[in-house]
């Protein structure tokens, strides 16, 4: 069972609830060395100079993920060094504490296109003191902590499988 993409760049409706906050973002054709089809489009996310975090927030994604098994995020690291990203997922019961949500560090190798596949059972086990409610997902944040580097990356898509 596959849900239409949580984020797709084929039409503006595919990213209506996507916010880039303190990052600059451009829809660009994916460079030929990484595209899967000619003219494939992705979002290039670049840190702004004054920001501590760079990334994207998906507010109000399709809330009920319970009938799916995986979250899949397609990313490209065009840089000469690996990039470290963080993934945060909140449900509607989230109390704004770090330990009350799903958090995962993602290491993207240099000059690579990668599919990051995370099981929904892992996501549900994210909070330390309760189970995250996969029927009531409220927000997904993918970001780079700029203490380490200030590197751009491409977000190609996010989907549930």
Short mmCIF file of C-alpha atoms in Angstrom, two decimals:
data_model
loop_
_atom_site.label_atom_id
_atom_site.label_comp_id
_atom_site.label_asym_id
_atom_site.label_seq_id
_atom_site.Cartn_x
_atom_site.Cartn_y
_atom_site.Cartn_z
CA UNK A 1 0.00 0.00 0.00
CA UNK A 2 1.47 3.34 -1.01
CA UNK A 3 0.13 6.74 -0.12
CA UNK A 4 0.67 9.62 -2.50
CA UNK A 5 3.83 11.41 -1.47
CA UNK A 6 3.81 13.42 1.74
CA UNK A 7 5.96 15.84 -0.23
CA UNK A 8 6.12 15.95 -4.00
CA UNK A 9 7.46 18.74 -6.19
CA UNK A 10 5.50 17.87 -9.32
CA UNK A 11 2.86 20.50 -8.48
CA UNK A 12 2.57 23.27 -5.88
CA UNK A 13 -0.18 21.27 -4.12
CA UNK A 14 2.48 18.68 -3.28
CA UNK A 15 4.29 21.00 -0.90
CA UNK A 16 1.64 23.46 0.29
CA UNK A 17 2.28 22.77 4.00
CA UNK A 18 6.07 22.73 3.68
CA UNK A 19 7.95 25.59 5.38
CA UNK A 20 11.66 26.34 5.18
CA UNK A 21 11.91 28.84 8.05
CA UNK A 22 15.46 30.18 8.25
CA UNK A 23 16.66 28.38 5.14
CA UNK A 24 16.62 29.45 1.56
CA UNK A 25 14.98 26.97 -0.78
CA UNK A 26 14.88 26.61 -4.54
CA UNK A 27 13.03 24.15 -6.73
CA UNK A 28 15.64 22.94 -9.21
CA UNK A 29 16.14 20.19 -11.72
CA UNK A 30 18.20 17.48 -10.05
CA UNK A 31 21.71 17.35 -11.54
CA UNK A 32 22.04 14.61 -14.17
CA UNK A 33 24.39 12.52 -12.07
CA UNK A 34 21.63 11.99 -9.47
CA UNK A 35 18.30 12.24 -11.30
CA UNK A 36 16.16 9.17 -11.85
CA UNK A 37 14.23 10.70 -14.74
CA UNK A 38 15.08 13.67 -16.96
CA UNK A 39 13.79 16.97 -15.54
CA UNK A 40 13.20 15.49 -12.07
CA UNK A 41 12.72 18.33 -9.59
CA UNK A 42 13.85 18.58 -5.96
CA UNK A 43 14.08 21.26 -3.31
CA UNK A 44 17.60 22.56 -2.71
CA UNK A 45 17.78 23.69 0.92
CA UNK A 46 20.62 26.04 1.85
CA UNK A 47 21.39 27.50 5.28
CA UNK A 48 21.07 31.23 5.77
CA UNK A 49 24.04 32.89 7.43
CA UNK A 50 22.22 33.95 10.61
CA UNK A 51 20.40 30.69 11.33
CA UNK A 52 21.33 27.92 13.76
CA UNK A 53 19.09 25.37 11.99
CA UNK A 54 18.48 24.76 8.30
CA UNK A 55 15.78 22.51 6.97
CA UNK A 56 12.11 22.00 6.31
CA UNK A 57 8.98 21.58 8.39
CA UNK A 58 5.94 19.73 7.12
CA UNK A 59 2.96 21.02 9.08
CA UNK A 60 -0.23 18.99 9.03
CA UNK A 61 0.98 16.02 7.00
CA UNK A 62 -1.51 13.29 6.26
CA UNK A 63 -2.18 12.53 9.94
CA UNK A 64 -2.99 8.82 9.94
CA UNK A 65 0.12 6.77 9.15
CA UNK A 66 -1.07 3.69 11.03
CA UNK A 67 -1.82 1.50 8.01
CA UNK A 68 1.67 1.97 6.52
CA UNK A 69 4.95 0.33 7.43
CA UNK A 70 7.64 2.84 6.43
CA UNK A 71 8.46 6.50 6.01
CA UNK A 72 10.81 6.95 3.04
CA UNK A 73 12.78 10.15 2.51
CA UNK A 74 14.79 10.68 -0.69
CA UNK A 75 17.79 13.00 -0.19
CA UNK A 76 20.84 14.12 -2.11
CA UNK A 77 24.06 15.33 -0.54
CA UNK A 78 25.92 17.24 -3.28
CA UNK A 79 28.80 18.14 -0.96
CA UNK A 80 32.34 16.77 -0.81
CA UNK A 81 31.81 15.67 2.82
CA UNK A 82 29.03 13.78 4.61
CA UNK A 83 26.13 15.80 6.00
CA UNK A 84 24.40 15.13 9.31
CA UNK A 85 20.65 15.75 9.34
CA UNK A 86 18.08 15.28 12.08
CA UNK A 87 14.53 14.03 11.71
CA UNK A 88 11.84 14.97 14.22
CA UNK A 89 8.26 13.68 14.15
CA UNK A 90 5.53 14.93 16.50
CA UNK A 91 2.04 13.66 17.16
CA UNK A 92 -0.84 15.77 18.47
CA UNK A 93 -0.06 14.72 22.07
CA UNK A 94 3.51 16.12 21.89
CA UNK A 95 4.39 18.24 24.95
CA UNK A 96 7.29 20.15 23.29
CA UNK A 97 9.93 18.15 25.19
CA UNK A 98 12.78 16.52 23.26
CA UNK A 99 12.05 13.10 24.80
CA UNK A 100 8.36 13.25 23.86
CA UNK A 101 8.78 12.79 20.10
CA UNK A 102 10.59 10.72 17.50
CA UNK A 103 14.17 11.92 16.91
CA UNK A 104 16.70 10.35 14.59
CA UNK A 105 20.09 11.44 13.28
CA UNK A 106 20.66 10.76 9.57
CA UNK A 107 24.13 10.63 8.07
CA UNK A 108 24.12 11.22 4.31
CA UNK A 109 27.37 10.23 2.57
CA UNK A 110 29.17 12.74 0.35
CA UNK A 111 27.94 13.15 -3.21
CA UNK A 112 25.18 10.56 -2.82
CA UNK A 113 21.48 10.15 -3.46
CA UNK A 114 19.96 8.04 -0.72
CA UNK A 115 16.58 6.64 0.33
CA UNK A 116 16.22 6.73 4.10
CA UNK A 117 13.63 4.13 5.14
CA UNK A 118 12.35 4.23 8.73
CA UNK A 119 9.85 1.75 10.10
CA UNK A 120 6.71 3.19 11.61
CA UNK A 121 7.16 0.87 14.57
CA UNK A 122 10.47 2.66 15.29
CA UNK A 123 8.71 6.01 14.93
CA UNK A 124 5.98 4.90 17.35
CA UNK A 125 8.66 3.97 19.91
CA UNK A 126 10.28 7.43 19.65
CA UNK A 127 9.00 9.08 22.83
CA UNK A 128 10.71 7.84 26.01
CA UNK A 129 7.62 7.57 28.22
CA UNK A 130 4.79 6.72 25.82
CA UNK A 131 4.07 5.51 22.32
CA UNK A 132 3.82 8.09 19.54
CA UNK A 133 0.31 7.95 18.04
CA UNK A 134 0.73 7.12 14.33
CA UNK A 135 -2.99 7.90 13.86
CA UNK A 136 -2.35 11.55 14.81
CA UNK A 137 0.91 12.78 13.22
CA UNK A 138 1.07 16.58 13.42
CA UNK A 139 4.52 17.64 12.22
CA UNK A 140 7.69 16.38 10.56
CA UNK A 141 10.94 18.39 10.69
CA UNK A 142 14.09 17.56 8.73
CA UNK A 143 17.01 19.81 9.64
CA UNK A 144 20.73 20.34 9.85
CA UNK A 145 22.28 21.61 13.08
CA UNK A 146 24.59 24.33 11.83
CA UNK A 147 27.07 23.98 14.71
CA UNK A 148 28.90 21.45 12.53
CA UNK A 149 28.69 22.72 8.95
CA UNK A 150 26.60 24.93 6.70
CA UNK A 151 25.93 22.60 3.80
CA UNK A 152 23.12 22.57 1.25
CA UNK A 153 21.13 19.41 0.52
CA UNK A 154 18.34 18.32 -1.81
CA UNK A 155 15.00 16.96 -0.61
CA UNK A 156 13.59 14.85 -3.46
CA UNK A 157 10.49 13.39 -1.80
CA UNK A 158 8.85 11.97 1.31
CA UNK A 159 6.34 9.17 1.19
CA UNK A 160 4.72 6.41 3.21
CA UNK A 161 4.88 2.76 2.12
#
